[in-house]
Amino acid sequence: MAIREILRMGHPLLRQQAAPVTAFDTAELHALLADMHDTMEAAQGAGLAAPQIGVSLQVVVFGVRANPRYPEAEQVPYTVLINPRIEALDDVMVDGWEGCLSVPGLRGVVPRHARIRYTGRDAAGALIDRSVEGFHARVVQHECDHLVGVLYPMRMTDLGLLGYTSVLFPAMAPDQDD
Ligand code: NI
């Protein structure tokens, strides 16, 4: 379909609560999902939320094959998740480095729930219900935060651990600098 412009931090749409999707398996929804997929792939992202391309709906996509931006991350199946809900499975929090396509060039350490259950719908409206941990849990929490107007720096507890990717991780290729 199309690679869309990714809004960057400071755009008011990234601070908005997104609206739930009410109609599934529509041409409009499939077109949005195709654009999100293409935009995420082109940017080598681990995930993308609809508000990042200017659509304030509760839609996220994520997935990690062997992603050069996250060389240590485990693989996560490509997933379309609509109207998501997250619950923490226990009180354990873990710190980990995150980047965001809306905050290019930076990485920061963000505490997230180690184990979560997430539910939602796929493009056809079928129920998704998964319990996950590790990077999978992290990416889902990061993407779903976009649906409530939260960017990862807002979740950081130590802004001393926010820095430029090229300085923090100089071995990474320049085109992975976001
Ligand atoms: Ni993000």
Coordinates of N, CA and C and ligand atoms in Angstrom, one line a residue:
M1 N 0.8 -1.2 0.0 CA 0.0 0.0 0.0 C 0.9 1.2 0.0
A2 N 1.2 1.8 1.2 CA 1.9 3.0 1.2 C 2.7 3.1 2.5
I3 N 3.9 3.7 2.3 CA 4.7 4.1 3.5 C 4.3 5.5 3.9
R4 N 3.8 5.6 5.1 CA 3.3 6.9 5.6 C 4.3 7.6 6.5
E5 N 4.1 8.9 6.6 CA 5.0 9.7 7.4 C 4.7 9.4 8.9
I6 N 5.7 9.2 9.7 CA 5.6 8.9 11.1 C 5.7 10.2 11.9
L7 N 4.6 10.5 12.7 CA 4.6 11.7 13.5 C 5.7 11.6 14.6
R8 N 6.3 12.7 14.9 CA 7.3 12.8 15.9 C 6.8 13.4 17.2
M9 N 7.5 13.1 18.3 CA 7.2 13.6 19.6 C 7.0 15.1 19.6
G10 N 5.9 15.6 20.1 CA 5.6 17.0 20.0 C 4.3 17.2 19.3
H11 N 4.0 16.3 18.4 CA 2.7 16.3 17.6 C 1.6 16.0 18.6
P12 N 0.6 16.9 18.6 CA -0.5 16.7 19.6 C -1.3 15.4 19.5
L13 N -1.3 14.8 18.3 CA -2.0 13.6 18.1 C -1.4 12.4 18.9
L14 N -0.1 12.5 19.1 CA 0.6 11.5 19.9 C 0.3 11.5 21.4
R15 N -0.4 12.6 21.8 CA -0.8 12.7 23.2 C -2.3 12.4 23.5
Q16 N -3.0 12.0 22.4 CA -4.4 11.8 22.5 C -4.8 10.3 22.9
Q17 N -5.9 10.2 23.5 CA -6.5 8.9 23.7 C -7.1 8.5 22.3
A18 N -6.8 7.3 21.9 CA -7.3 6.8 20.6 C -8.7 6.2 20.8
A19 N -9.5 6.2 19.7 CA -10.8 5.7 19.8 C -10.8 4.2 19.4
P20 N -11.8 3.4 20.0 CA -11.9 2.0 19.7 C -12.3 1.8 18.2
V21 N -11.9 0.7 17.6 CA -12.4 0.3 16.3 C -13.8 -0.4 16.5
T22 N -14.7 0.0 15.7 CA -16.1 -0.6 15.9 C -16.5 -1.5 14.7
A23 N -15.8 -1.4 13.6 CA -16.1 -2.2 12.4 C -14.9 -3.0 12.0
F24 N -15.0 -4.3 11.9 CA -13.9 -5.2 11.6 C -14.0 -5.7 10.1
D25 N -12.8 -6.1 9.6 CA -12.8 -6.7 8.3 C -13.3 -5.8 7.2
T26 N -13.1 -4.5 7.4 CA -13.6 -3.5 6.3 C -12.4 -3.2 5.4
A27 N -12.7 -2.6 4.3 CA -11.7 -2.2 3.3 C -10.8 -1.1 4.0
E28 N -11.4 -0.2 4.7 CA -10.7 0.9 5.4 C -9.7 0.4 6.4
L29 N -10.2 -0.6 7.2 CA -9.3 -1.2 8.2 C -8.1 -1.9 7.6
H30 N -8.4 -2.7 6.5 CA -7.3 -3.5 5.9 C -6.3 -2.5 5.2
A31 N -6.8 -1.4 4.7 CA -5.9 -0.4 4.1 C -5.0 0.2 5.2
L32 N -5.6 0.5 6.3 CA -4.8 1.1 7.4 C -3.7 0.1 7.8
L33 N -4.1 -1.2 8.0 CA -3.2 -2.2 8.5 C -2.1 -2.4 7.4
A34 N -2.4 -2.3 6.2 CA -1.4 -2.5 5.1 C -0.4 -1.3 5.2
D35 N -0.9 -0.1 5.4 CA 0.0 1.0 5.5 C 0.9 0.9 6.8
M36 N 0.3 0.5 7.9 CA 1.1 0.3 9.1 C 2.2 -0.7 8.9
H37 N 1.8 -1.8 8.3 CA 2.8 -2.9 8.1 C 4.0 -2.3 7.2
D38 N 3.6 -1.7 6.1 CA 4.7 -1.2 5.2 C 5.5 -0.1 5.9
T39 N 4.9 0.8 6.6 CA 5.6 1.9 7.3 C 6.6 1.3 8.4
M40 N 6.1 0.3 9.1 CA 6.9 -0.3 10.2 C 8.1 -1.0 9.5
E41 N 7.8 -1.8 8.5 CA 8.9 -2.5 7.8 C 10.0 -1.5 7.2
A42 N 9.5 -0.5 6.6 CA 10.4 0.5 6.0 C 11.3 1.1 7.0
A43 N 10.8 1.3 8.2 CA 11.5 2.0 9.3 C 12.3 1.0 10.1
Q44 N 12.2 -0.3 9.8 CA 12.8 -1.4 10.6 C 12.3 -1.3 12.1
G45 N 11.1 -1.0 12.3 CA 10.5 -0.9 13.7 C 10.1 -2.2 14.2
A46 N 10.0 -2.3 15.5 CA 9.5 -3.5 16.2 C 8.0 -3.4 16.3
G47 N 7.5 -2.2 16.2 CA 6.1 -2.1 16.3 C 5.6 -0.7 15.8
L48 N 4.3 -0.5 15.7 CA 3.8 0.8 15.2 C 2.4 0.9 15.7
A49 N 2.0 2.0 16.2 CA 0.6 2.3 16.6 C 0.0 3.3 15.6
A50 N -1.3 3.1 15.4 CA -2.0 3.9 14.4 C -1.8 5.4 14.6
P51 N -1.8 5.9 15.8 CA -1.7 7.4 16.0 C -0.3 7.9 15.5
Q52 N 0.7 7.0 15.4 CA 2.0 7.4 14.9 C 1.9 7.8 13.4
I53 N 0.9 7.3 12.7 CA 0.7 7.7 11.3 C -0.5 8.6 11.2
G54 N -0.9 9.2 12.3 CA -2.0 10.2 12.2 C -3.4 9.7 12.3
V55 N -3.5 8.4 12.7 CA -4.9 7.8 12.8 C -5.2 7.5 14.2
S56 N -6.1 8.2 14.8 CA -6.3 8.0 16.3 C -7.3 6.9 16.6
L57 N -6.9 5.7 16.2 CA -7.7 4.5 16.5 C -6.8 3.5 17.3
Q58 N -7.5 2.6 18.0 CA -6.8 1.7 18.9 C -6.3 0.5 18.1
V59 N -5.3 0.7 17.3 CA -4.7 -0.3 16.4 C -3.2 -0.3 16.6
V60 N -2.6 -1.4 16.9 CA -1.2 -1.5 16.9 C -0.8 -2.8 16.1
V61 N 0.4 -2.7 15.5 CA 1.1 -3.9 14.9 C 2.4 -4.0 15.5
F62 N 2.9 -5.2 15.6 CA 4.3 -5.4 16.1 C 4.8 -6.8 15.6
G63 N 6.1 -6.9 15.7 CA 6.7 -8.2 15.3 C 8.2 -8.0 15.2
V64 N 8.9 -9.0 15.5 CA 10.3 -9.0 15.4 C 10.8 -10.3 14.8
R65 N 11.4 -10.1 13.6 CA 12.2 -11.3 13.1 C 13.6 -11.1 13.6
A66 N 14.6 -11.2 12.9 CA 15.9 -10.8 13.3 C 16.0 -9.4 13.0
N67 N 15.8 -8.5 14.0 CA 15.7 -7.1 13.8 C 17.1 -6.4 14.1
P68 N 17.7 -5.8 13.1 CA 19.1 -5.2 13.4 C 19.0 -4.1 14.5
R69 N 17.8 -3.5 14.7 CA 17.7 -2.5 15.7 C 17.7 -3.1 17.1
Y70 N 17.3 -4.4 17.2 CA 17.2 -5.0 18.5 C 17.9 -6.4 18.4
P71 N 19.3 -6.3 18.2 CA 20.0 -7.6 17.9 C 19.9 -8.6 19.0
E72 N 19.6 -8.2 20.3 CA 19.5 -9.2 21.3 C 18.0 -9.6 21.6
A73 N 17.1 -9.0 20.9 CA 15.7 -9.3 21.2 C 15.3 -10.7 20.7
E74 N 14.4 -11.4 21.4 CA 13.9 -12.6 20.9 C 12.9 -12.3 19.8
Q75 N 12.5 -13.3 19.0 CA 11.5 -13.1 17.9 C 10.1 -13.0 18.5
V76 N 9.3 -12.2 17.8 CA 7.9 -12.0 18.2 C 7.1 -12.2 16.9
P77 N 6.1 -13.0 17.0 CA 5.3 -13.2 15.7 C 4.6 -11.8 15.3
Y78 N 4.5 -11.6 14.0 CA 3.9 -10.4 13.5 C 2.4 -10.5 13.9
T79 N 1.9 -9.4 14.6 CA 0.6 -9.4 15.2 C -0.1 -8.1 14.9
V80 N -1.4 -8.2 14.5 CA -2.3 -7.0 14.5 C -3.1 -7.1 15.7
L81 N -3.1 -6.0 16.5 CA -3.8 -6.1 17.8 C -4.7 -4.8 17.8
I82 N -6.0 -5.0 18.0 CA -7.0 -3.9 17.9 C -7.8 -3.9 19.2
N83 N -8.0 -2.7 19.7 CA -8.8 -2.5 21.0 C -8.1 -3.3 22.1
P84 N -6.8 -3.2 22.3 CA -6.1 -4.0 23.3 C -6.4 -3.7 24.7
R85 N -6.3 -4.7 25.6 CA -6.3 -4.6 27.0 C -5.1 -5.3 27.5
I86 N -4.4 -4.7 28.5 CA -3.3 -5.4 29.1 C -3.5 -5.5 30.6
E87 N -3.1 -6.7 31.1 CA -3.1 -6.8 32.6 C -1.7 -7.5 33.0
A88 N -1.2 -6.9 34.0 CA 0.1 -7.5 34.5 C -0.2 -8.8 35.2
L89 N 0.7 -9.8 35.0 CA 0.5 -11.1 35.6 C 1.0 -11.2 37.0
D90 N 2.0 -10.3 37.4 CA 2.5 -10.2 38.7 C 3.1 -8.8 38.9
D91 N 3.8 -8.6 40.0 CA 4.3 -7.2 40.3 C 5.7 -7.0 39.8
V92 N 6.3 -8.0 39.1 CA 7.7 -7.9 38.7 C 7.8 -6.8 37.6
M93 N 8.8 -5.9 37.8 CA 9.1 -4.9 36.8 C 10.5 -5.2 36.3
V94 N 10.8 -5.0 35.0 CA 12.1 -5.1 34.5 C 12.5 -3.9 33.7
D95 N 13.8 -3.5 33.8 CA 14.3 -2.4 33.0 C 14.8 -2.9 31.7
G96 N 14.6 -2.1 30.6 CA 15.1 -2.5 29.3 C 15.2 -1.2 28.4
W97 N 16.1 -1.3 27.4 CA 16.3 -0.2 26.5 C 15.1 -0.2 25.5
E98 N 14.6 1.0 25.2 CA 13.6 1.2 24.2 C 13.9 2.3 23.3
G99 N 13.5 2.2 22.1 CA 13.5 3.3 21.1 C 12.1 3.5 20.6
C100 N 11.9 4.5 19.8 CA 10.5 4.7 19.3 C 10.7 5.5 18.0
L101 N 9.9 5.1 17.0 CA 10.0 5.7 15.7 C 9.5 7.2 15.7
S102 N 8.8 7.5 16.8 CA 8.4 8.9 16.9 C 9.3 9.7 17.8
V103 N 10.4 9.1 18.2 CA 11.5 9.7 19.0 C 12.8 9.4 18.4
P104 N 13.0 9.7 17.1 CA 14.2 9.2 16.4 C 15.5 9.6 17.0
G105 N 16.4 8.6 16.9 CA 17.8 8.9 17.3 C 18.1 8.7 18.8
L106 N 17.1 8.4 19.6 CA 17.3 8.2 21.0 C 16.9 6.8 21.5
R107 N 17.5 6.4 22.7 CA 17.1 5.2 23.4 C 17.1 5.6 24.9
G108 N 16.2 4.9 25.6 CA 16.1 5.1 27.0 C 15.8 3.8 27.7
V109 N 16.1 3.8 29.0 CA 15.8 2.6 29.8 C 14.4 2.8 30.5
V110 N 13.5 1.9 30.3 CA 12.1 2.0 30.7 C 11.8 0.8 31.5
P111 N 11.2 1.0 32.7 CA 10.7 -0.1 33.5 C 9.3 -0.6 32.9
R112 N 9.2 -1.9 32.7 CA 7.9 -2.4 32.2 C 7.6 -3.7 33.1
H113 N 6.3 -4.1 33.0 CA 5.9 -5.3 33.6 C 6.6 -6.5 32.9
A114 N 7.1 -7.4 33.7 CA 7.9 -8.5 33.1 C 6.9 -9.5 32.4
R115 N 5.7 -9.7 32.9 CA 4.8 -10.7 32.4 C 3.4 -10.1 32.3
I116 N 2.8 -10.2 31.2 CA 1.5 -9.6 31.0 C 0.6 -10.6 30.2
R117 N -0.7 -10.4 30.4 CA -1.7 -11.0 29.5 C -2.3 -9.9 28.7
Y118 N -2.4 -10.1 27.4 CA -3.1 -9.1 26.6 C -4.2 -9.7 25.8
T119 N -5.2 -9.0 25.6 CA -6.4 -9.4 24.8 C -6.7 -8.3 23.8
G120 N -7.4 -8.6 22.8 CA -7.8 -7.7 21.8 C -8.4 -8.4 20.6
R121 N -8.5 -7.8 19.5 CA -9.1 -8.4 18.3 C -8.1 -8.3 17.2
D122 N -8.2 -9.3 16.2 CA -7.4 -9.2 15.0 C -8.2 -8.5 13.9
A123 N -7.7 -8.4 12.7 CA -8.4 -7.6 11.7 C -9.8 -8.1 11.4
A124 N -10.0 -9.4 11.6 CA -11.4 -9.9 11.3 C -12.3 -9.8 12.5
G125 N -11.8 -9.4 13.6 CA -12.6 -9.3 14.8 C -12.5 -10.4 15.7
A126 N -11.6 -11.4 15.4 CA -11.4 -12.6 16.2 C -10.6 -12.2 17.5
L127 N -10.9 -12.9 18.6 CA -10.3 -12.6 19.9 C -8.8 -13.1 19.9
I128 N -8.0 -12.3 20.4 CA -6.6 -12.6 20.7 C -6.4 -12.6 22.2
D129 N -5.8 -13.6 22.7 CA -5.6 -13.7 24.2 C -4.3 -14.4 24.4
R130 N -3.3 -13.6 24.8 CA -1.9 -14.2 25.0 C -1.3 -13.8 26.3
S131 N -0.6 -14.7 26.9 CA 0.2 -14.4 28.1 C 1.7 -14.5 27.7
V132 N 2.4 -13.4 27.9 CA 3.8 -13.3 27.3 C 4.7 -12.7 28.3
E133 N 6.0 -12.7 28.0 CA 7.0 -12.1 28.9 C 8.2 -11.6 28.0
G134 N 9.2 -11.1 28.6 CA 10.4 -10.7 27.9 C 10.1 -9.5 26.9
F135 N 10.8 -9.5 25.8 CA 10.7 -8.5 24.8 C 9.3 -8.4 24.2
H136 N 8.6 -9.5 24.1 CA 7.2 -9.5 23.6 C 6.3 -8.7 24.5
A137 N 6.5 -8.9 25.8 CA 5.7 -8.1 26.8 C 6.1 -6.6 26.7
R138 N 7.3 -6.3 26.5 CA 7.8 -5.0 26.5 C 7.2 -4.2 25.2
V139 N 7.3 -4.9 24.1 CA 6.8 -4.2 22.9 C 5.3 -3.9 22.9
V140 N 4.6 -4.9 23.5 CA 3.1 -4.7 23.6 C 2.8 -3.5 24.5
Q141 N 3.5 -3.4 25.6 CA 3.3 -2.3 26.5 C 3.6 -1.0 25.9
H142 N 4.7 -1.0 25.2 CA 5.2 0.3 24.5 C 4.1 0.7 23.4
E143 N 3.7 -0.2 22.6 CA 2.8 0.1 21.5 C 1.4 0.5 22.1
C144 N 0.9 -0.2 23.1 CA -0.4 0.2 23.7 C -0.3 1.5 24.4
D145 N 0.8 1.9 24.9 CA 0.9 3.2 25.5 C 0.6 4.3 24.5
H146 N 1.0 4.1 23.2 CA 0.7 5.1 22.2 C -0.8 5.3 22.0
L147 N -1.6 4.4 22.4 CA -3.1 4.5 22.3 C -3.7 5.4 23.4
V148 N -2.9 5.6 24.4 CA -3.4 6.5 25.5 C -2.5 7.7 25.6
G149 N -1.8 8.0 24.6 CA -1.0 9.3 24.5 C 0.3 9.3 25.3
V150 N 0.8 8.1 25.5 CA 2.1 8.0 26.3 C 3.2 7.6 25.4
L151 N 4.3 8.3 25.5 CA 5.6 8.0 24.8 C 6.6 7.5 25.9
Y152 N 7.5 6.6 25.5 CA 8.3 5.9 26.5 C 9.1 6.9 27.4
P153 N 9.6 8.1 27.0 CA 10.3 8.9 28.0 C 9.4 9.3 29.2
M154 N 8.0 9.2 29.0 CA 7.1 9.6 30.0 C 7.1 8.4 31.1
R155 N 7.5 7.2 30.7 CA 7.6 6.1 31.6 C 8.9 5.9 32.3
M156 N 9.9 6.7 31.9 CA 11.3 6.5 32.4 C 11.3 7.0 33.9
T157 N 12.1 6.4 34.7 CA 12.3 6.8 36.1 C 13.7 7.4 36.3
D158 N 14.6 7.3 35.3 CA 15.9 7.9 35.4 C 16.3 8.5 34.0
L159 N 16.1 9.8 33.9 CA 16.3 10.4 32.6 C 17.8 10.5 32.3
G160 N 18.7 10.1 33.3 CA 20.1 10.0 33.0 C 20.3 8.8 32.1
L161 N 19.3 7.9 31.9 CA 19.5 6.8 31.0 C 18.7 7.0 29.7
L162 N 18.7 8.3 29.3 CA 18.2 8.6 28.0 C 19.3 9.2 27.2
G163 N 19.5 8.7 26.0 CA 20.7 9.2 25.2 C 20.5 8.9 23.7
Y164 N 21.5 9.4 23.0 CA 21.5 9.2 21.5 C 22.0 7.8 21.2
T165 N 21.3 7.1 20.4 CA 21.6 5.8 20.0 C 23.0 5.7 19.5
S166 N 23.4 6.7 18.7 CA 24.8 6.6 18.1 C 25.9 6.8 19.1
V167 N 25.6 7.4 20.2 CA 26.5 7.6 21.3 C 26.5 6.3 22.2
L168 N 25.3 5.9 22.6 CA 25.1 4.8 23.5 C 25.6 3.5 22.9
F169 N 25.3 3.3 21.6 CA 25.6 2.0 20.9 C 26.3 2.3 19.6
P170 N 27.5 2.8 19.6 CA 28.2 3.3 18.4 C 28.4 2.2 17.4
A171 N 28.3 0.9 17.8 CA 28.5 -0.2 16.8 C 27.3 -0.3 15.8
M172 N 26.2 0.3 16.2 CA 25.0 0.1 15.4 C 25.1 1.0 14.1
A173 N 24.5 0.5 13.0 CA 24.6 1.2 11.7 C 23.9 2.5 11.8
P174 N 24.3 3.5 11.1 CA 23.7 4.8 11.2 C 22.2 4.8 10.8
D175 N 21.8 3.9 9.8 CA 20.4 3.9 9.4 C 19.5 3.2 10.4
Q176 N 20.1 2.8 11.5 CA 19.3 2.2 12.6 C 19.3 3.1 13.8
D177 N 19.5 4.4 13.5 CA 19.7 5.4 14.5 C 18.3 6.0 15.0
D178 N 17.4 5.1 15.2 CA 16.1 5.6 15.8 C 15.4 4.5 16.5
Ligands
NI1 NI 6.8 4.0 19.9

